[in-house]
Short mmCIF file of N, CA and C and ligand atoms in Angstrom, two decimals:
data_model
loop_
_atom_site.label_atom_id
_atom_site.label_comp_id
_atom_site.label_asym_id
_atom_site.label_seq_id
_atom_site.Cartn_x
_atom_site.Cartn_y
_atom_site.Cartn_z
N MET A 24 -22.31 -7.12 -1.04
CA MET A 24 -22.32 -6.56 -2.54
C MET A 24 -21.36 -5.45 -2.48
N ILE A 25 -20.80 -5.43 -3.75
CA ILE A 25 -19.78 -4.29 -3.91
C ILE A 25 -20.29 -3.34 -4.94
N LEU A 26 -20.10 -2.10 -4.46
CA LEU A 26 -20.79 -1.00 -5.40
C LEU A 26 -19.37 -0.30 -6.03
N PRO A 27 -19.58 0.30 -7.17
CA PRO A 27 -18.38 1.02 -7.74
C PRO A 27 -18.06 2.38 -7.01
N ILE A 28 -16.74 2.76 -6.92
CA ILE A 28 -16.37 3.87 -6.33
C ILE A 28 -16.64 5.04 -7.10
N THR A 29 -17.28 6.07 -6.77
CA THR A 29 -17.25 7.47 -7.58
C THR A 29 -16.02 8.00 -7.66
N ILE A 30 -15.61 8.54 -8.85
CA ILE A 30 -14.28 9.08 -9.09
C ILE A 30 -14.28 10.57 -9.18
N TYR A 31 -13.30 11.27 -8.95
CA TYR A 31 -12.92 12.62 -8.86
C TYR A 31 -13.73 13.26 -10.24
N SER A 32 -14.36 14.39 -10.03
CA SER A 32 -15.09 15.21 -10.94
C SER A 32 -16.62 14.78 -11.03
N ASP A 33 -16.98 13.66 -10.36
CA ASP A 33 -18.30 13.19 -10.24
C ASP A 33 -19.01 14.08 -9.29
N ASP A 34 -20.21 14.68 -9.62
CA ASP A 34 -20.93 15.83 -8.98
C ASP A 34 -21.15 15.32 -7.48
N ILE A 35 -21.48 14.19 -7.22
CA ILE A 35 -21.86 13.62 -5.84
C ILE A 35 -20.62 13.87 -4.83
N LEU A 36 -19.45 13.98 -5.33
CA LEU A 36 -18.39 14.17 -4.33
C LEU A 36 -18.37 15.68 -3.92
N ARG A 37 -18.95 16.54 -4.57
CA ARG A 37 -19.01 17.91 -4.27
C ARG A 37 -20.13 18.40 -3.47
N LYS A 38 -21.20 17.43 -3.37
CA LYS A 38 -22.54 17.87 -2.62
C LYS A 38 -22.26 17.70 -1.18
N LYS A 39 -23.05 18.64 -0.36
CA LYS A 39 -23.11 18.40 1.00
C LYS A 39 -24.15 17.29 1.37
N ALA A 40 -23.56 16.17 2.07
CA ALA A 40 -24.50 15.20 2.16
C ALA A 40 -25.58 15.35 3.36
N LYS A 41 -26.71 14.59 3.13
CA LYS A 41 -27.87 14.96 4.22
C LYS A 41 -27.73 13.99 5.50
N PRO A 42 -27.98 14.77 6.52
CA PRO A 42 -28.13 13.69 7.92
C PRO A 42 -29.02 12.62 7.80
N LEU A 43 -28.70 11.41 8.49
CA LEU A 43 -29.70 10.47 8.55
C LEU A 43 -30.56 10.56 9.92
N LYS A 44 -31.79 10.07 9.57
CA LYS A 44 -32.83 10.20 10.74
C LYS A 44 -32.84 9.08 11.50
N GLY A 45 -32.19 7.97 11.13
CA GLY A 45 -32.27 6.72 11.86
C GLY A 45 -31.66 5.68 11.04
N VAL A 46 -31.54 4.50 11.65
CA VAL A 46 -31.05 3.25 10.95
C VAL A 46 -32.24 2.31 10.64
N ASP A 47 -32.49 1.97 9.34
CA ASP A 47 -33.33 1.03 9.03
C ASP A 47 -32.60 -0.19 8.32
N SER A 48 -33.47 -1.20 7.93
CA SER A 48 -32.67 -2.21 7.29
C SER A 48 -31.94 -1.89 6.06
N GLU A 49 -32.57 -0.87 5.32
CA GLU A 49 -31.88 -0.43 4.07
C GLU A 49 -30.53 0.05 4.49
N ILE A 50 -30.40 0.93 5.41
CA ILE A 50 -29.08 1.60 5.87
C ILE A 50 -28.37 0.53 6.49
N GLU A 51 -28.89 -0.59 7.12
CA GLU A 51 -27.99 -1.55 7.74
C GLU A 51 -27.26 -2.28 6.53
N ASP A 52 -28.10 -2.69 5.46
CA ASP A 52 -27.50 -3.24 4.19
C ASP A 52 -26.38 -2.37 3.64
N LEU A 53 -26.68 -1.00 3.57
CA LEU A 53 -25.73 -0.07 2.94
C LEU A 53 -24.43 -0.10 3.64
N ILE A 54 -24.53 -0.22 4.97
CA ILE A 54 -23.27 -0.07 5.86
C ILE A 54 -22.51 -1.48 5.51
N GLY A 55 -23.18 -2.59 5.37
CA GLY A 55 -22.48 -3.81 4.92
C GLY A 55 -21.72 -3.76 3.53
N THR A 56 -22.58 -3.07 2.72
CA THR A 56 -22.10 -2.79 1.22
C THR A 56 -20.76 -1.94 1.28
N MET A 57 -20.76 -0.95 2.21
CA MET A 57 -19.72 0.04 2.29
C MET A 57 -18.46 -0.60 2.60
N PHE A 58 -18.61 -1.44 3.88
CA PHE A 58 -17.46 -2.16 4.26
C PHE A 58 -16.91 -3.06 3.23
N GLU A 59 -17.75 -3.72 2.59
CA GLU A 59 -17.33 -4.80 1.47
C GLU A 59 -16.65 -3.89 0.31
N SER A 60 -17.13 -2.91 -0.13
CA SER A 60 -16.69 -2.18 -1.22
C SER A 60 -15.26 -1.46 -0.83
N MET A 61 -15.27 -0.96 0.51
CA MET A 61 -13.98 -0.47 0.96
C MET A 61 -12.93 -1.36 0.98
N ARG A 62 -13.16 -2.63 1.58
CA ARG A 62 -12.19 -3.77 1.69
C ARG A 62 -11.75 -4.20 0.44
N ASN A 63 -12.80 -4.41 -0.63
CA ASN A 63 -12.47 -4.92 -1.87
C ASN A 63 -11.35 -3.88 -2.68
N ALA A 64 -11.47 -2.54 -2.29
CA ALA A 64 -10.69 -1.61 -2.91
C ALA A 64 -9.33 -1.43 -2.17
N SER A 65 -9.20 -2.18 -1.13
CA SER A 65 -8.02 -2.09 -0.07
C SER A 65 -8.19 -0.67 0.49
N GLY A 66 -9.12 -0.10 0.67
CA GLY A 66 -9.21 1.26 1.44
C GLY A 66 -9.36 1.11 2.90
N ILE A 67 -9.08 2.20 3.67
CA ILE A 67 -9.19 2.14 5.20
C ILE A 67 -10.36 3.10 5.55
N GLY A 68 -11.02 3.71 4.60
CA GLY A 68 -12.03 4.63 4.93
C GLY A 68 -13.02 4.82 3.78
N LEU A 69 -14.36 4.96 3.95
CA LEU A 69 -15.23 5.10 2.82
C LEU A 69 -16.32 5.89 3.31
N ALA A 70 -16.61 6.96 2.65
CA ALA A 70 -17.93 7.86 2.90
C ALA A 70 -18.87 7.42 1.88
N ALA A 71 -20.17 7.51 2.22
CA ALA A 71 -21.26 7.16 1.52
C ALA A 71 -21.38 7.80 0.09
N PRO A 72 -20.96 9.15 0.06
CA PRO A 72 -20.97 9.75 -1.37
C PRO A 72 -20.08 9.05 -2.30
N GLN A 73 -19.13 8.32 -1.90
CA GLN A 73 -18.14 7.49 -2.69
C GLN A 73 -18.75 6.45 -3.19
N ILE A 74 -19.96 5.88 -2.77
CA ILE A 74 -20.72 4.96 -3.47
C ILE A 74 -22.20 5.29 -4.00
N GLY A 75 -22.15 6.62 -4.15
CA GLY A 75 -23.25 7.08 -4.66
C GLY A 75 -24.41 7.62 -3.83
N HIS A 76 -24.16 7.63 -2.53
CA HIS A 76 -25.39 8.04 -1.66
C HIS A 76 -24.86 9.32 -0.90
N SER A 77 -25.72 10.36 -1.12
CA SER A 77 -25.27 11.70 -0.34
C SER A 77 -26.01 11.70 1.08
N ILE A 78 -25.44 10.89 1.90
CA ILE A 78 -25.84 10.89 3.25
C ILE A 78 -24.70 10.88 4.22
N ARG A 79 -24.81 11.36 5.29
CA ARG A 79 -23.95 11.55 6.29
C ARG A 79 -23.46 10.25 7.04
N LEU A 80 -22.98 9.50 6.39
CA LEU A 80 -22.49 8.09 6.81
C LEU A 80 -21.09 7.71 6.43
N LEU A 81 -20.14 7.21 7.27
CA LEU A 81 -18.77 6.84 6.78
C LEU A 81 -18.48 5.47 7.68
N VAL A 82 -17.70 4.80 7.01
CA VAL A 82 -17.07 3.63 7.61
C VAL A 82 -15.64 3.68 7.48
N LEU A 83 -14.97 3.12 8.54
CA LEU A 83 -13.53 3.12 8.46
C LEU A 83 -13.00 1.62 9.12
N ASP A 84 -11.84 1.20 8.81
CA ASP A 84 -11.12 -0.05 9.31
C ASP A 84 -9.69 0.20 9.11
N ILE A 85 -8.98 0.55 9.85
CA ILE A 85 -7.46 0.70 9.78
C ILE A 85 -6.79 -0.49 10.15
N SER A 86 -7.44 -1.52 10.54
CA SER A 86 -6.82 -2.88 11.27
C SER A 86 -5.93 -3.49 10.32
N CYS A 87 -5.95 -3.13 8.88
CA CYS A 87 -4.94 -3.86 7.97
C CYS A 87 -3.58 -3.21 8.17
N MET A 88 -3.53 -2.01 8.84
CA MET A 88 -2.15 -1.34 8.88
C MET A 88 -1.47 -2.12 10.14
N LYS A 89 -0.40 -2.46 9.90
CA LYS A 89 0.53 -3.26 10.93
C LYS A 89 0.39 -2.63 12.20
N GLU A 90 0.64 -1.30 12.49
CA GLU A 90 0.56 -0.74 13.84
C GLU A 90 -0.72 -0.51 14.56
N TYR A 91 -1.69 -0.69 13.64
CA TYR A 91 -3.26 -0.61 14.23
C TYR A 91 -4.09 -1.92 14.08
N SER A 92 -3.27 -3.05 14.07
CA SER A 92 -4.02 -4.29 13.90
C SER A 92 -5.08 -4.57 15.08
N ASP A 93 -5.13 -3.89 16.16
CA ASP A 93 -6.12 -3.98 17.29
C ASP A 93 -7.33 -3.07 17.05
N ALA A 94 -7.10 -2.22 16.04
CA ALA A 94 -8.17 -1.11 15.83
C ALA A 94 -9.52 -1.90 15.48
N LYS A 95 -10.68 -1.46 16.01
CA LYS A 95 -11.88 -2.00 15.65
C LYS A 95 -12.55 -1.16 14.38
N PRO A 96 -13.27 -1.89 13.53
CA PRO A 96 -13.89 -1.16 12.46
C PRO A 96 -15.06 -0.20 13.11
N MET A 97 -15.15 0.93 12.47
CA MET A 97 -16.09 1.87 12.97
C MET A 97 -17.10 2.28 11.87
N THR A 98 -18.31 2.52 12.39
CA THR A 98 -19.48 3.12 11.46
C THR A 98 -19.73 4.47 12.20
N VAL A 99 -19.75 5.40 11.43
CA VAL A 99 -19.89 6.90 11.86
C VAL A 99 -21.14 7.57 11.21
N ILE A 100 -22.19 7.88 11.92
CA ILE A 100 -23.34 8.50 11.13
C ILE A 100 -23.50 10.05 11.84
N ASN A 101 -23.69 10.98 10.96
CA ASN A 101 -23.96 12.38 11.45
C ASN A 101 -22.84 12.94 12.32
N PRO A 102 -21.63 12.73 12.07
CA PRO A 102 -20.56 13.15 12.67
C PRO A 102 -20.47 14.74 13.10
N HIS A 103 -20.22 15.26 14.10
CA HIS A 103 -19.89 16.56 14.53
C HIS A 103 -18.53 16.68 15.19
N ILE A 104 -17.66 17.44 14.70
CA ILE A 104 -16.33 17.68 15.28
C ILE A 104 -16.57 18.78 16.38
N LEU A 105 -16.43 18.38 17.66
CA LEU A 105 -16.72 19.37 18.59
C LEU A 105 -15.48 20.45 18.90
N SER A 106 -14.35 19.80 18.91
CA SER A 106 -12.97 20.53 19.21
C SER A 106 -11.85 19.87 18.58
N VAL A 107 -10.80 20.51 18.28
CA VAL A 107 -9.56 19.91 17.62
C VAL A 107 -8.42 20.47 18.50
N ARG A 108 -7.30 19.73 18.35
CA ARG A 108 -6.04 20.42 18.82
C ARG A 108 -4.92 19.84 18.07
N GLY A 109 -3.74 20.67 18.12
CA GLY A 109 -2.47 20.36 17.51
C GLY A 109 -2.75 20.24 16.09
N THR A 110 -1.50 20.09 15.21
CA THR A 110 -1.68 19.76 13.94
C THR A 110 -0.44 18.78 13.52
N ASN A 111 -0.65 18.01 12.66
CA ASN A 111 0.36 17.29 11.83
C ASN A 111 0.17 17.20 10.37
N MET A 112 1.03 16.70 9.87
CA MET A 112 1.12 16.62 8.25
C MET A 112 1.35 15.13 8.03
N MET A 113 0.44 14.54 7.13
CA MET A 113 0.60 13.12 6.74
C MET A 113 0.16 13.15 5.16
N GLU A 114 0.78 11.91 4.56
CA GLU A 114 0.45 11.84 3.26
C GLU A 114 -0.96 11.18 3.12
N GLU A 115 -1.79 11.62 2.26
CA GLU A 115 -3.17 11.18 2.24
C GLU A 115 -3.35 10.67 0.73
N GLY A 116 -4.14 9.79 0.35
CA GLY A 116 -4.72 9.24 -0.84
C GLY A 116 -6.25 9.15 -0.72
N CYS A 117 -6.95 8.71 -1.74
CA CYS A 117 -8.39 8.71 -1.72
C CYS A 117 -8.75 7.61 -2.90
N LEU A 118 -9.65 6.67 -2.35
CA LEU A 118 -10.25 5.76 -3.47
C LEU A 118 -10.92 6.48 -4.59
N SER A 119 -11.34 7.70 -4.42
CA SER A 119 -12.01 8.51 -5.46
C SER A 119 -11.11 9.25 -6.35
N ILE A 120 -9.72 9.07 -5.90
CA ILE A 120 -8.68 10.00 -6.65
C ILE A 120 -7.65 9.05 -6.75
N PRO A 121 -7.64 7.87 -7.56
CA PRO A 121 -6.72 6.87 -7.59
C PRO A 121 -5.42 7.42 -8.41
N GLY A 122 -4.31 7.03 -7.69
CA GLY A 122 -3.00 7.58 -8.39
C GLY A 122 -2.41 8.71 -7.88
N VAL A 123 -3.10 9.46 -6.93
CA VAL A 123 -2.91 10.82 -6.57
C VAL A 123 -2.57 10.71 -4.85
N GLN A 124 -1.40 11.16 -4.53
CA GLN A 124 -1.15 11.23 -3.13
C GLN A 124 -0.63 12.64 -2.85
N GLY A 125 -0.69 13.08 -1.52
CA GLY A 125 -0.19 14.41 -1.25
C GLY A 125 -0.23 14.59 0.26
N ASP A 126 0.65 15.43 0.73
CA ASP A 126 0.90 15.74 2.10
C ASP A 126 -0.35 16.81 2.59
N VAL A 127 -1.04 16.53 3.62
CA VAL A 127 -2.15 17.33 4.07
C VAL A 127 -1.93 17.71 5.55
N THR A 128 -2.11 18.95 5.86
CA THR A 128 -1.87 19.30 7.27
C THR A 128 -3.24 19.34 7.87
N ARG A 129 -3.37 18.71 9.11
CA ARG A 129 -4.81 18.60 9.81
C ARG A 129 -4.47 18.74 11.27
N PRO A 130 -5.79 19.07 12.03
CA PRO A 130 -5.55 18.86 13.48
C PRO A 130 -5.09 17.38 13.87
N SER A 131 -4.39 17.23 15.01
CA SER A 131 -3.84 15.90 15.17
C SER A 131 -4.78 15.21 16.22
N VAL A 132 -5.65 15.93 16.88
CA VAL A 132 -6.55 15.33 17.82
C VAL A 132 -8.01 15.92 17.60
N ILE A 133 -8.97 15.08 17.57
CA ILE A 133 -10.37 15.70 17.43
C ILE A 133 -11.27 15.12 18.50
N ASN A 134 -12.24 15.92 18.88
CA ASN A 134 -13.33 15.48 19.78
C ASN A 134 -14.59 15.22 18.94
N LEU A 135 -15.12 14.21 18.92
CA LEU A 135 -16.09 14.02 17.86
C LEU A 135 -17.39 13.45 18.60
N LYS A 136 -18.64 13.92 18.12
CA LYS A 136 -19.97 13.30 18.47
C LYS A 136 -20.54 12.86 17.27
N TYR A 137 -21.09 11.57 17.44
CA TYR A 137 -21.72 10.96 16.25
C TYR A 137 -22.74 9.89 16.70
N ARG A 138 -23.16 9.20 15.71
CA ARG A 138 -24.10 8.13 16.00
C ARG A 138 -23.38 6.80 15.34
N ASP A 139 -23.66 5.72 16.16
CA ASP A 139 -23.06 4.57 15.60
C ASP A 139 -23.92 3.57 14.74
N GLU A 140 -23.63 2.50 14.44
CA GLU A 140 -24.41 1.74 13.59
C GLU A 140 -25.88 1.48 14.12
N HIS A 141 -25.95 1.55 15.40
CA HIS A 141 -27.37 1.52 16.00
C HIS A 141 -28.01 2.64 16.11
N PHE A 142 -27.49 3.73 15.63
CA PHE A 142 -27.98 5.08 15.88
C PHE A 142 -27.92 5.54 17.29
N ASP A 143 -27.02 4.83 18.11
CA ASP A 143 -26.74 5.35 19.41
C ASP A 143 -25.77 6.52 19.32
N GLU A 144 -26.15 7.31 20.18
CA GLU A 144 -25.21 8.64 20.25
C GLU A 144 -23.81 8.22 21.12
N LYS A 145 -22.73 8.69 20.42
CA LYS A 145 -21.45 8.37 20.87
C LYS A 145 -20.68 9.69 20.92
N SER A 146 -19.56 9.70 21.77
CA SER A 146 -18.57 10.70 21.55
C SER A 146 -17.25 10.18 22.01
N GLY A 147 -16.29 10.79 21.39
CA GLY A 147 -14.79 10.27 21.81
C GLY A 147 -13.72 11.24 21.32
N GLU A 148 -12.69 10.95 21.74
CA GLU A 148 -11.44 11.66 21.43
C GLU A 148 -10.60 10.93 20.60
N PHE A 149 -10.12 11.22 19.47
CA PHE A 149 -9.34 10.47 18.58
C PHE A 149 -8.25 11.23 18.19
N SER A 150 -7.11 10.23 17.96
CA SER A 150 -5.88 10.92 17.50
C SER A 150 -5.14 9.95 16.65
N GLY A 151 -4.01 10.30 16.04
CA GLY A 151 -3.18 9.48 15.32
C GLY A 151 -3.87 9.16 13.96
N MET A 152 -3.85 7.91 13.47
CA MET A 152 -4.52 7.63 12.20
C MET A 152 -5.84 7.72 12.22
N LEU A 153 -6.62 7.40 13.39
CA LEU A 153 -8.02 7.51 13.52
C LEU A 153 -8.44 8.99 13.22
N ALA A 154 -7.84 9.79 13.87
CA ALA A 154 -8.19 11.28 13.60
C ALA A 154 -8.08 11.59 12.24
N ARG A 155 -7.07 11.13 11.52
CA ARG A 155 -6.84 11.39 10.26
C ARG A 155 -7.74 10.92 9.38
N VAL A 156 -8.11 9.64 9.45
CA VAL A 156 -9.05 9.11 8.55
C VAL A 156 -10.46 9.63 8.68
N LEU A 157 -10.79 9.79 10.11
CA LEU A 157 -12.09 10.44 10.30
C LEU A 157 -12.32 11.81 9.71
N GLN A 158 -11.34 12.66 9.82
CA GLN A 158 -11.33 14.03 9.14
C GLN A 158 -11.39 14.05 7.57
N HIS A 159 -10.58 13.08 7.04
CA HIS A 159 -10.75 12.87 5.68
C HIS A 159 -12.10 12.43 5.13
N GLU A 160 -12.62 11.61 5.75
CA GLU A 160 -14.00 11.10 5.37
C GLU A 160 -15.19 12.02 5.78
N ILE A 161 -14.95 12.71 6.95
CA ILE A 161 -16.02 13.82 7.19
C ILE A 161 -16.07 14.99 6.15
N ASP A 162 -14.71 15.19 5.75
CA ASP A 162 -14.57 16.05 4.65
C ASP A 162 -15.54 15.81 3.39
N HIS A 163 -15.42 14.43 3.12
CA HIS A 163 -16.28 13.90 1.86
C HIS A 163 -17.83 14.31 2.19
N LEU A 164 -18.24 14.25 3.44
CA LEU A 164 -19.68 14.49 3.56
C LEU A 164 -20.05 15.94 3.50
N ASP A 165 -19.01 16.80 3.32
CA ASP A 165 -19.16 18.24 3.01
C ASP A 165 -18.78 18.67 1.67
N GLY A 166 -18.37 17.62 0.92
CA GLY A 166 -18.08 17.85 -0.47
C GLY A 166 -16.66 18.41 -0.78
N THR A 167 -15.77 18.17 0.29
CA THR A 167 -14.37 18.62 0.26
C THR A 167 -13.57 17.36 0.08
N LEU A 168 -12.42 17.50 -0.71
CA LEU A 168 -11.51 16.39 -1.12
C LEU A 168 -10.15 16.71 -0.77
N PHE A 169 -9.29 15.83 -0.36
CA PHE A 169 -8.02 16.04 0.21
C PHE A 169 -7.21 16.84 -0.64
N VAL A 170 -7.37 16.80 -2.02
CA VAL A 170 -6.70 17.69 -2.97
C VAL A 170 -7.03 19.13 -2.79
N ASP A 171 -8.10 19.40 -2.15
CA ASP A 171 -8.46 20.92 -2.00
C ASP A 171 -7.55 21.42 -0.95
N ARG A 172 -6.97 20.42 -0.04
CA ARG A 172 -6.29 20.99 1.15
C ARG A 172 -4.70 20.99 0.84
N LEU A 173 -4.30 20.65 -0.20
CA LEU A 173 -2.91 20.65 -0.68
C LEU A 173 -2.24 21.91 -0.76
N LEU A 174 -1.10 22.19 -0.38
CA LEU A 174 -0.45 23.72 -0.62
C LEU A 174 -0.44 23.65 -2.24
N LYS A 175 -0.39 24.97 -2.66
CA LYS A 175 -0.52 25.37 -4.00
C LYS A 175 0.48 24.63 -4.96
N ARG A 176 1.76 24.55 -4.24
CA ARG A 176 2.74 23.90 -5.24
C ARG A 176 2.53 22.34 -5.26
N GLU A 177 2.01 21.85 -4.11
CA GLU A 177 1.67 20.44 -4.10
C GLU A 177 0.49 20.16 -5.12
N ARG A 178 -0.46 21.16 -5.17
CA ARG A 178 -1.59 20.70 -5.99
C ARG A 178 -1.27 20.97 -7.48
N ARG A 179 -0.37 21.75 -7.77
CA ARG A 179 0.21 21.97 -9.10
C ARG A 179 0.74 20.58 -9.59
N LYS A 180 1.49 20.10 -8.83
CA LYS A 180 2.08 18.69 -9.17
C LYS A 180 1.09 17.71 -9.52
N VAL A 181 -0.12 17.70 -8.84
CA VAL A 181 -1.01 16.70 -9.15
C VAL A 181 -2.12 16.94 -10.27
N LEU A 182 -2.11 18.18 -10.55
CA LEU A 182 -3.18 18.66 -11.47
C LEU A 182 -3.29 17.78 -12.80
N PRO A 183 -2.15 17.40 -13.36
CA PRO A 183 -2.32 16.79 -14.66
C PRO A 183 -2.95 15.34 -14.42
N LYS A 184 -2.77 14.78 -13.31
CA LYS A 184 -3.38 13.57 -13.00
C LYS A 184 -4.89 13.74 -12.70
N LEU A 185 -5.15 15.01 -12.06
CA LEU A 185 -6.56 15.32 -11.79
C LEU A 185 -7.39 15.47 -13.16
N ASN A 186 -6.54 16.11 -14.18
CA ASN A 186 -7.29 16.25 -15.37
C ASN A 186 -7.54 15.12 -16.08
N ASP A 187 -6.53 14.12 -15.92
CA ASP A 187 -6.75 12.83 -16.51
C ASP A 187 -8.12 12.28 -15.80
N LEU A 188 -8.13 12.28 -14.66
CA LEU A 188 -9.36 11.67 -13.93
C LEU A 188 -10.65 12.34 -14.49
N SER A 189 -10.66 13.53 -14.60
CA SER A 189 -11.74 14.26 -15.17
C SER A 189 -12.07 14.02 -16.35
N ALA A 190 -11.13 13.52 -17.24
CA ALA A 190 -11.19 13.26 -18.59
C ALA A 190 -11.60 11.76 -18.79
N GLY A 191 -11.62 10.92 -17.68
CA GLY A 191 -12.14 9.64 -17.73
C GLY A 191 -10.96 8.63 -17.77
N ILE A 192 -9.78 9.02 -17.69
CA ILE A 192 -8.65 8.19 -17.75
C ILE A 192 -8.36 7.78 -16.38
N VAL A 193 -8.89 6.51 -16.05
CA VAL A 193 -8.73 6.21 -14.72
C VAL A 193 -8.11 4.84 -14.54
N ASP A 194 -7.04 4.73 -13.67
CA ASP A 194 -6.37 3.42 -13.54
C ASP A 194 -6.65 2.92 -12.14
N ALA A 195 -7.57 2.23 -12.05
CA ALA A 195 -7.90 1.63 -10.58
C ALA A 195 -8.26 0.25 -10.86
N SER A 196 -7.69 -0.51 -9.73
CA SER A 196 -7.98 -2.10 -9.68
C SER A 196 -9.38 -2.49 -9.28
N TYR A 197 -10.20 -1.52 -8.72
CA TYR A 197 -11.65 -1.84 -8.19
C TYR A 197 -12.66 -1.35 -9.15
N PRO A 198 -13.97 -1.90 -9.03
CA PRO A 198 -14.96 -1.20 -9.80
C PRO A 198 -15.01 0.34 -9.46
N HIS A 199 -15.40 1.10 -10.49
CA HIS A 199 -15.41 2.60 -10.26
C HIS A 199 -16.34 3.00 -11.38
N THR A 200 -16.86 4.38 -11.10
CA THR A 200 -17.80 4.86 -11.89
C THR A 200 -17.52 6.50 -12.02
N ARG A 201 -17.98 7.07 -13.06
CA ARG A 201 -18.08 8.50 -13.04
C ARG A 201 -19.47 9.08 -13.41
N THR A 202 -20.47 8.02 -13.38
CA THR A 202 -21.95 8.24 -13.71
C THR A 202 -22.29 8.94 -12.25
N PRO A 203 -23.02 10.03 -12.65
CA PRO A 203 -23.45 10.69 -11.24
C PRO A 203 -24.66 9.92 -10.88
N LEU A 204 -24.50 8.87 -9.84
CA LEU A 204 -25.52 7.99 -9.31
C LEU A 204 -26.60 8.90 -8.65
N SER A 205 -26.10 10.08 -8.09
CA SER A 205 -27.09 10.85 -7.49
C SER A 205 -28.33 11.11 -8.30
N GLU A 206 -28.01 11.34 -9.72
CA GLU A 206 -29.12 11.49 -10.65
C GLU A 206 -30.15 10.37 -10.69
N LEU A 207 -29.55 9.20 -10.77
CA LEU A 207 -30.23 7.93 -10.86
C LEU A 207 -31.14 7.79 -9.56
N GLN A 208 -30.61 8.25 -8.44
CA GLN A 208 -31.41 8.17 -7.27
C GLN A 208 -32.31 9.26 -6.84
N GLY A 209 -32.21 10.21 -7.61
CA GLY A 209 -33.13 11.46 -7.48
C GLY A 209 -32.80 12.29 -6.31
ZN1 ZN B 567 -11.39 9.99 0.21
#
């Protein structure tokens, strides 16, 4: 199943998502739906709030990028960043903010504790593109968007586009919505 992607200015993208207590069949289905919705939109990462669920769950798959073709898809539940080191700058985009890109500085290496799709506790050190995508998606679980992290002058450049998105002018090739699904789900 493919669910529409929530678009910038949707309330759910600004909420702090709730931790999961476990993985049941409903969550298993949702994980499948998230991978399908992400791939349908040609994304490399997707957080649950982006399909209308305010829970601490994200998926990513960077194997469509040439230099990362060996990378395995990941399901990440209740992530905690334990430590970080270094910084680097990379251009980011977001399925919830179509048509907007910008350079974001983030730590280059992260140590992460999380639960996998079986709710088994995992930890690991991530660098490069994986560290980047993980931090972008974890931000989503805290109601933070990459445009919040742009330098002021960069943010000024993308402001007209953000205003368009807020006004409902959305140019995206995948199903999307601005209805606060969070309200529908209570
Ligand atoms: Zn995003």
